[in-house]
Backbone as a printed PyTorch tensor [residue, N CA C, xyz], in Angstrom:
tensor([[[  0.8360,  -1.3410,  -0.0970],
         [ -0.8210,   0.1000,  -0.6170],
         [  0.8740,   1.1600,   0.6940]],

        [[  0.7730,   2.1470,  -0.9400],
         [  1.4890,   3.2820,  -0.8250],
         [  0.1860,   4.3130,  -0.2420]],

        [[  1.2620,   5.7310,   0.6040],
         [  0.4180,   6.9040,   0.9230],
         [  1.4580,   7.8500,  -0.1570]],

        [[  0.0760,   8.7280,   0.3010],
         [  0.5600,  10.0630,  -0.4810],
         [  0.2860,  11.0750,   0.3810]],

        [[  1.1400,  12.3310,  -0.1300],
         [  0.6160,  13.3600,   0.9630],
         [ -0.6410,  14.0830,   0.8450]],

        [[ -1.0990,  14.6510,   1.5960],
         [ -2.7560,  15.1270,   1.5960],
         [ -2.7040,  16.5530,   0.5620]],

        [[ -3.9130,  16.7550,   0.1290],
         [ -3.4050,  18.0290,  -0.7610],
         [ -4.8620,  18.8670,  -1.1180]],

        [[ -4.4320,  20.0920,  -0.3120],
         [ -5.8860,  20.6800,   0.0060],
         [ -6.1600,  21.1920,  -1.9090]],

        [[ -8.0140,  21.4020,  -1.6840],
         [ -8.1790,  21.5130,  -3.3760],
         [ -8.7590,  23.4940,  -3.2940]],

        [[ -8.0670,  24.2390,  -3.8890],
         [ -8.4310,  25.8590,  -4.2770],
         [ -9.5360,  25.7680,  -4.4510]],

        [[-10.3530,  26.0330,  -4.4740],
         [-11.9970,  26.4600,  -5.2740],
         [-11.8990,  27.2260,  -6.4490]],

        [[-12.2220,  26.6890,  -7.7770],
         [-12.1990,  27.1790,  -8.6580],
         [-12.2260,  28.4740,  -8.7420]],

        [[-13.1950,  29.1810,  -7.9330],
         [-12.8430,  31.0140,  -8.1990],
         [-11.7360,  31.2590,  -7.5260]],

        [[-10.6900,  30.6450,  -7.2990],
         [ -9.5000,  31.1240,  -6.4390],
         [ -7.8400,  30.5060,  -7.2810]],

        [[ -8.5470,  29.1910,  -7.8160],
         [ -7.1510,  28.2220,  -8.6310],
         [ -7.8390,  26.7660,  -8.4820]],

        [[ -7.3100,  26.0770, -10.0490],
         [ -7.4170,  25.1930,  -9.6950],
         [ -6.4200,  24.0040,  -9.1810]],

        [[ -5.3400,  24.6840,  -9.1020],
         [ -3.9980,  23.8620,  -8.3290],
         [ -4.5170,  23.7520,  -7.0690]],

        [[ -3.2500,  22.5450,  -6.9470],
         [ -3.5020,  22.1590,  -5.8050],
         [ -1.9280,  22.3230,  -4.6720]],

        [[ -2.4390,  22.5060,  -3.3110],
         [ -0.5190,  22.2730,  -2.5750],
         [ -1.1970,  21.6940,  -1.9710]],

        [[  0.3950,  21.1420,  -1.2810],
         [  0.4080,  19.8070,  -0.5040],
         [  0.2070,  20.8450,   1.1370]],

        [[  0.2110,  19.9560,   2.3870],
         [  0.2990,  20.5530,   3.7240],
         [  1.7990,  20.7430,   4.2300]],

        [[  2.8530,  20.2250,   3.1660],
         [  3.8790,  21.2440,   3.9720],
         [  4.0420,  22.5010,   2.9800]],

        [[  3.1110,  23.3210,   2.1360],
         [  3.2380,  24.6530,   2.4270],
         [  2.2150,  25.3100,   2.6260]],

        [[  1.5590,  24.7420,   3.8940],
         [  0.7720,  25.0290,   4.3930],
         [  1.5100,  26.1900,   5.8520]],

        [[  1.3570,  27.1680,   6.0490],
         [  2.3510,  27.9050,   7.1890],
         [  1.8050,  28.0210,   8.9840]],

        [[  0.6530,  27.0500,   8.7610],
         [  0.1290,  26.9700,  10.2130],
         [ -1.6820,  27.2340,  10.0950]],

        [[ -1.9530,  27.6290,  11.3140],
         [ -2.9240,  28.2500,  11.6320],
         [ -3.1140,  29.2860,  12.1930]],

        [[ -4.5280,  29.9990,  12.2700],
         [ -5.3160,  30.8100,  13.3210],
         [ -6.7170,  29.8610,  13.2800]],

        [[ -6.3210,  30.7960,  14.9790],
         [ -8.0840,  30.8700,  15.8140],
         [ -8.8400,  32.4090,  15.6420]],

        [[ -9.0690,  32.4720,  15.6120],
         [ -9.9540,  34.0410,  16.0580],
         [-11.0460,  33.5410,  16.9660]],

        [[-11.4530,  34.2380,  18.1250],
         [-11.8400,  33.8340,  19.2080],
         [-12.6000,  35.5770,  19.0880]],

        [[-14.0460,  35.6670,  18.7500],
         [-15.1300,  36.7250,  18.9020],
         [-15.7570,  36.9640,  20.3620]],

        [[-16.0360,  38.0050,  20.6160],
         [-16.9430,  38.6150,  21.7660],
         [-17.3450,  39.7860,  21.2220]],

        [[-18.1850,  40.2180,  22.2870],
         [-19.2620,  41.1560,  22.5560],
         [-19.3160,  41.9020,  23.3930]],

        [[-19.2120,  43.2990,  23.8370],
         [-19.2630,  43.5790,  25.2340],
         [-19.5360,  42.4060,  26.0360]],

        [[-20.4030,  42.4340,  26.1780],
         [-21.2350,  41.0780,  27.2620],
         [-20.4550,  40.0620,  27.5840]],

        [[-19.3980,  39.6880,  26.6830],
         [-18.6610,  38.6750,  26.7720],
         [-17.0350,  38.6790,  26.8520]],

        [[-17.2350,  39.6770,  27.2120],
         [-15.4780,  40.1220,  26.6250],
         [-14.9450,  39.7600,  27.8570]],

        [[-15.5570,  39.6020,  29.0760],
         [-14.2950,  38.9550,  30.3550],
         [-14.6810,  37.2610,  29.9500]],

        [[-15.5740,  37.0370,  29.6820],
         [-15.1030,  35.7940,  29.1040],
         [-14.1570,  35.4630,  27.7340]],

        [[-13.7930,  36.5980,  26.6390],
         [-13.0170,  36.2610,  26.1320],
         [-11.7320,  36.5450,  26.7250]],

        [[-11.6390,  37.4030,  27.4740],
         [-10.3470,  37.8150,  27.9140],
         [-10.2260,  36.4170,  29.2090]],

        [[-10.6350,  35.6730,  29.9090],
         [-10.1780,  34.4070,  30.7540],
         [ -9.9580,  33.6070,  29.8910]],

        [[-10.9100,  33.5720,  28.7330],
         [-10.2760,  32.2170,  27.7090],
         [ -8.7400,  32.4440,  27.4450]],

        [[ -8.4210,  34.0510,  26.9230],
         [ -7.0820,  33.9030,  26.9210],
         [ -5.6060,  33.9160,  27.7130]],

        [[ -6.2970,  34.3880,  28.8140],
         [ -5.2540,  34.2280,  29.8500],
         [ -5.3370,  32.0610,  30.3210]],

        [[ -6.2760,  31.5650,  29.9720],
         [ -6.3920,  30.3480,  30.1430],
         [ -5.1840,  29.7710,  28.8180]],

        [[ -5.4680,  30.1690,  27.4490],
         [ -4.5620,  29.4990,  26.8880],
         [ -3.2710,  30.0100,  26.5850]],

        [[ -3.1000,  31.1760,  26.9190],
         [ -1.2930,  31.5880,  27.5220],
         [ -0.4550,  30.7280,  28.1000]],

        [[ -1.6240,  30.7320,  29.6720],
         [ -0.9890,  29.8450,  30.6030],
         [ -0.8960,  28.1620,  29.7840]],

        [[ -1.7990,  27.8780,  29.4960],
         [ -1.9660,  26.4770,  28.6970],
         [ -0.8210,  25.9550,  27.6050]],

        [[ -0.1090,  26.5320,  27.3340],
         [  0.4340,  26.8170,  25.8100],
         [  1.8710,  27.8960,  26.4830]],

        [[  2.1650,  27.9840,  27.2680],
         [  3.3950,  28.4450,  27.3020],
         [  4.4010,  27.6220,  26.6920]],

        [[  5.2550,  27.9540,  25.8670],
         [  6.7480,  27.6730,  25.6380],
         [  5.9800,  26.4450,  24.4150]],

        [[  5.3990,  26.8220,  24.3390],
         [  4.6710,  25.3750,  22.9550],
         [  4.0990,  26.1460,  21.7910]],

        [[  4.4940,  25.7220,  20.4120],
         [  4.3510,  26.4660,  19.1060],
         [  2.8120,  27.6140,  18.9620]],

        [[  2.4870,  28.1020,  19.8460],
         [  1.5820,  28.8850,  19.9640],
         [  1.2920,  30.6970,  19.9800]],

        [[  1.0380,  30.8530,  19.6990],
         [  1.0750,  32.6560,  19.9740],
         [ -0.3070,  33.0160,  20.3530]],

        [[ -0.6750,  33.6810,  21.3210],
         [ -1.7990,  34.7390,  21.6960],
         [ -1.5320,  36.0490,  21.6970]],

        [[ -2.4590,  36.2780,  20.7950],
         [ -2.5950,  38.0930,  21.4030],
         [ -3.5980,  38.9030,  21.5470]],

        [[ -3.7600,  39.8160,  21.4830],
         [ -4.0230,  40.8230,  22.4050],
         [ -5.5560,  41.2960,  22.2870]],

        [[ -6.4530,  41.5040,  22.7990],
         [ -8.0160,  41.7540,  22.7130],
         [ -8.0620,  42.9370,  21.7940]],

        [[ -8.4260,  42.5150,  20.7280],
         [ -9.4270,  43.8380,  20.0450],
         [-10.6580,  44.0590,  19.6490]],

        [[-10.8020,  45.1400,  20.3720],
         [-12.5130,  45.5880,  20.6960],
         [-13.2950,  45.6580,  19.6120]],

        [[-12.8330,  46.1020,  19.0110],
         [-13.7110,  46.5030,  17.9050],
         [-13.6200,  45.9320,  16.1650]],

        [[-14.6900,  45.7960,  15.3630],
         [-14.4010,  45.0090,  14.1700],
         [-12.6620,  45.5180,  13.7630]],

        [[-12.5060,  44.3920,  12.9980],
         [-10.8930,  44.8720,  11.8810],
         [-10.9820,  43.8280,  11.0490]],

        [[-10.6840,  44.4010,   9.7620],
         [-10.9550,  43.5350,   8.5900],
         [-12.2300,  42.8270,   8.0490]],

        [[-11.6620,  41.2820,   8.3110],
         [-12.8020,  40.4690,   7.8850],
         [-13.7170,  40.6190,   9.4540]],

        [[-13.2580,  40.5580,  10.1930],
         [-13.6530,  40.2690,  11.6340],
         [-14.8520,  41.2890,  11.9940]],

        [[-16.1130,  40.6630,  12.0010],
         [-17.5640,  41.9070,  12.4100],
         [-17.5430,  42.0720,  13.6970]],

        [[-16.5150,  41.7450,  14.8460],
         [-16.7640,  42.3990,  15.9710],
         [-15.4030,  42.0500,  16.9450]],

        [[-15.2670,  42.3050,  18.4040],
         [-13.5510,  41.9750,  19.0060],
         [-13.6670,  40.5840,  18.6970]],

        [[-12.5290,  40.7230,  18.6000],
         [-11.4570,  39.3760,  18.9340],
         [-10.2320,  39.3670,  19.4910]],

        [[ -9.9510,  38.2460,  19.8840],
         [ -8.5420,  37.9620,  19.6410],
         [ -7.8710,  36.2520,  18.7720]],

        [[ -6.5820,  36.8530,  18.6430],
         [ -5.8840,  35.3650,  17.6520],
         [ -5.0590,  34.4990,  18.1810]],

        [[ -4.9410,  33.2840,  17.9770],
         [ -4.1330,  32.2330,  18.4770],
         [ -3.5940,  31.9300,  17.4380]],

        [[ -1.9440,  31.9350,  16.9590],
         [ -1.5950,  31.5250,  16.0980],
         [ -0.7600,  29.7940,  16.5220]],

        [[ -1.2940,  29.2160,  15.2720],
         [ -0.3370,  27.8150,  15.9600],
         [  0.3320,  26.7850,  14.7400]],

        [[  1.0260,  25.7310,  15.0340],
         [  1.0960,  25.2190,  14.0460],
         [  0.8280,  24.1510,  13.3080]],

        [[  0.7940,  23.0540,  12.5320],
         [  0.0630,  22.1580,  12.1120],
         [ -0.0330,  21.1610,  13.4710]],

        [[  1.6950,  20.9580,  13.9500],
         [  1.8610,  19.6190,  14.7030],
         [  0.6970,  20.0840,  15.7570]],

        [[  0.3840,  21.6430,  16.2380],
         [ -0.4770,  21.8880,  17.3750],
         [ -2.3500,  21.7310,  17.4490]],

        [[ -2.3040,  21.5780,  15.8890],
         [ -3.5730,  21.3130,  15.3090],
         [ -4.4830,  20.7940,  16.2950]],

        [[ -4.7100,  19.4110,  16.2360],
         [ -5.6640,  18.9440,  17.0740],
         [ -5.5170,  19.0380,  18.6230]],

        [[ -4.5980,  19.1520,  19.3240],
         [ -4.4090,  19.7300,  20.6130],
         [ -5.3010,  20.8540,  20.7280]],

        [[ -5.0330,  21.6530,  20.2450],
         [ -5.6900,  23.9090,  20.3330],
         [ -6.7740,  23.4390,  19.4830]],

        [[ -7.3290,  22.7090,  19.1710],
         [ -8.4390,  22.8970,  18.2790],
         [ -9.6540,  21.7450,  19.1370]],

        [[ -9.1690,  20.4880,  19.7700],
         [ -9.8230,  20.1460,  20.5620],
         [ -9.8400,  20.6760,  22.0880]],

        [[ -8.8110,  21.2670,  22.2070],
         [ -9.0440,  22.3390,  23.6430],
         [ -9.9350,  23.9540,  23.4530]],

        [[ -9.4260,  24.2750,  22.5240],
         [-10.9780,  24.9920,  22.3120],
         [-11.8830,  25.0760,  22.0900]],

        [[-12.5150,  23.9130,  21.7760],
         [-14.0130,  23.7000,  21.8800],
         [-14.2560,  23.3990,  23.1500]],

        [[-13.4230,  22.5620,  23.9460],
         [-13.9540,  21.9170,  25.5560],
         [-13.7300,  23.3310,  26.2640]],

        [[-12.7860,  24.2240,  25.9040],
         [-12.9390,  25.3830,  26.8210],
         [-13.7350,  26.9870,  26.5170]],

        [[-13.7510,  26.9550,  24.8870],
         [-14.5070,  28.0740,  24.7640],
         [-16.3100,  28.8150,  25.2300]],

        [[-16.4600,  27.9320,  25.9380],
         [-18.0120,  28.3270,  26.4380],
         [-19.0500,  28.0650,  25.5850]],

        [[-19.3650,  29.7480,  25.4710],
         [-20.1960,  30.1990,  24.3010],
         [-19.8760,  31.2310,  23.3710]],

        [[-18.2600,  30.8920,  23.6430],
         [-17.4740,  31.9910,  22.4240],
         [-17.5980,  31.8380,  21.1190]],

        [[-17.6210,  32.0390,  19.9450],
         [-17.9880,  31.3860,  18.9450],
         [-16.2480,  31.5210,  18.1940]],

        [[-15.6440,  30.5940,  17.7180],
         [-14.0870,  30.3010,  17.3220],
         [-13.9150,  30.2090,  15.8330]],

        [[-13.2820,  31.0170,  15.0110],
         [-12.9150,  30.8100,  13.3380],
         [-11.8510,  29.7700,  13.3140]],

        [[-11.5250,  29.2020,  13.0950],
         [-10.1590,  28.3140,  13.3450],
         [ -9.7920,  28.1640,  11.3280]],

        [[ -8.5440,  28.5060,  10.8000],
         [ -8.5080,  28.8560,   9.1790],
         [ -7.3990,  28.5790,   8.8290]],

        [[ -6.7730,  27.7430,   8.1880],
         [ -6.0260,  27.1870,   7.6460],
         [ -4.9520,  28.5710,   7.3010]],

        [[ -3.2830,  29.0030,   6.9730],
         [ -2.4690,  29.9920,   6.3060],
         [ -2.1970,  29.3780,   5.0020]],

        [[ -2.6690,  29.2930,   4.0980],
         [ -2.1960,  28.8350,   2.8780],
         [ -2.0670,  29.7970,   1.8660]],

        [[ -1.8080,  31.1640,   2.7690],
         [ -1.2560,  32.5350,   1.8040],
         [ -2.8610,  32.8640,   0.9290]],

        [[ -3.8220,  32.5780,   0.8110],
         [ -4.9460,  32.9840,   0.1680],
         [ -6.0940,  33.0640,   1.0780]],

        [[ -5.9640,  34.7780,   1.5850],
         [ -7.3230,  35.0230,   2.7800],
         [ -8.2480,  34.5820,   2.5970]],

        [[ -8.8960,  34.9430,   1.2490],
         [-10.2230,  34.5510,   0.6820],
         [-10.4950,  32.8740,   1.0160]],

        [[ -9.9860,  31.7980,   0.6880],
         [ -9.9910,  30.6020,   0.8440],
         [-10.0300,  30.2760,   2.1290]],

        [[ -8.8530,  31.2500,   3.0080],
         [ -8.3170,  30.8370,   4.3100],
         [ -9.5420,  31.2010,   5.1290]],

        [[-10.5240,  31.9750,   5.2640],
         [-11.4620,  32.2370,   5.7320],
         [-12.8470,  31.5760,   5.3650]],

        [[-12.1980,  30.9280,   4.2580],
         [-13.8680,  30.4540,   3.8030],
         [-13.7580,  29.0900,   3.6460]],

        [[-13.4960,  28.5540,   2.5120],
         [-13.2980,  27.2150,   2.1040],
         [-12.0870,  26.7570,   3.1010]],

        [[-11.1180,  27.3640,   3.6730],
         [-10.2460,  26.5980,   4.9850],
         [-10.2010,  26.1400,   5.8410]],

        [[-11.7470,  27.2680,   6.2070],
         [-12.0480,  27.3580,   8.1630],
         [-13.1450,  26.2970,   8.6430]],

        [[-12.5630,  26.6270,   9.9030],
         [-14.1260,  25.9130,  10.3900],
         [-14.4690,  26.2000,  11.7160]],

        [[-15.6630,  26.1460,  11.9200],
         [-16.4570,  26.8850,  13.5860],
         [-16.5260,  26.4400,  14.5630]],

        [[-16.0100,  26.9550,  15.9680],
         [-16.6390,  26.1580,  16.7490],
         [-17.5210,  27.3030,  17.1040]],

        [[-18.6820,  26.4500,  17.5510],
         [-19.6860,  27.2080,  18.0700],
         [-20.5950,  28.4020,  17.0780]],

        [[-21.3330,  29.0790,  17.3190],
         [-22.1500,  29.6210,  15.9790],
         [-20.9150,  30.8100,  15.2430]],

        [[-21.3190,  30.1500,  13.6190],
         [-20.6340,  31.0900,  12.4320],
         [-20.7310,  32.6370,  12.6320]],

        [[-20.1950,  33.4140,  12.9250],
         [-20.0780,  34.8280,  12.5310],
         [-19.9470,  35.2510,  11.2890]],

        [[-20.7770,  36.3470,  10.6230],
         [-20.6070,  36.9840,   9.1530],
         [-19.5590,  37.5620,   9.3120]],

        [[-18.5660,  36.9020,   8.2350],
         [-17.2850,  37.8690,   7.8980],
         [-16.9690,  38.7950,   6.8680]],

        [[-16.4800,  39.8430,   7.0520],
         [-16.6380,  41.3560,   6.0260],
         [-15.9020,  40.4560,   4.7830]],

        [[-16.1160,  39.5080,   3.9780],
         [-14.9520,  38.9460,   3.0300],
         [-14.7950,  40.1000,   2.1200]],

        [[-14.9930,  41.1760,   2.2620],
         [-14.5000,  42.3070,   0.9130],
         [-13.0930,  42.8470,   1.4230]],

        [[-12.8350,  42.5690,   2.6960],
         [-11.5120,  42.7680,   2.9230],
         [-10.2620,  41.6400,   2.5640]],

        [[-10.8490,  40.4270,   2.1740],
         [ -9.7750,  39.3410,   2.3390],
         [ -9.4880,  39.7430,   0.6970]],

        [[ -8.2530,  39.5480,   0.7220],
         [ -7.2730,  38.6340,  -0.8940],
         [ -7.3970,  37.6290,  -1.6030]],

        [[ -7.4680,  37.4970,  -2.9380],
         [ -7.5270,  36.4510,  -2.9480],
         [ -6.2330,  36.0850,  -3.8820]],

        [[ -5.7450,  34.6890,  -3.8130],
         [ -4.1860,  34.5680,  -4.5080],
         [ -4.5750,  35.0120,  -5.8750]],

        [[ -3.4000,  36.0520,  -6.5540],
         [ -3.7800,  36.0700,  -7.8800],
         [ -2.7410,  34.3450,  -8.5080]],

        [[ -3.5400,  34.5290,  -9.8840],
         [ -3.8380,  33.9170, -10.7700],
         [ -2.3490,  33.4500, -11.2330]]])
């Protein structure tokens, strides 16, 4: 039996080319909050920092206003492919009522936030006009 490297398929609107997982730069998780859930988001952020100290995970500050495609406040977590299962399963268990967007980093922002994304909790309506597509 032979094995092959998994391939991600970009949607036709972006490209009909394949790229291998070796070319992925990692993942982002965006934890969304509003005024009523800001304290829960800050608590999750602090818990994330403690849980992943010294590992291939970066946790950034709270951004309280919409920015780019993100429609409400959020904080970002960056992590490697190696940490994917650990971080995503941990976030699902710890997020409470917060919504979390997890997406690949392929170099195509539009693809990453749409086809290359998964949601933990309720999906937010992203402002897709802010995102760049990989040029053909």
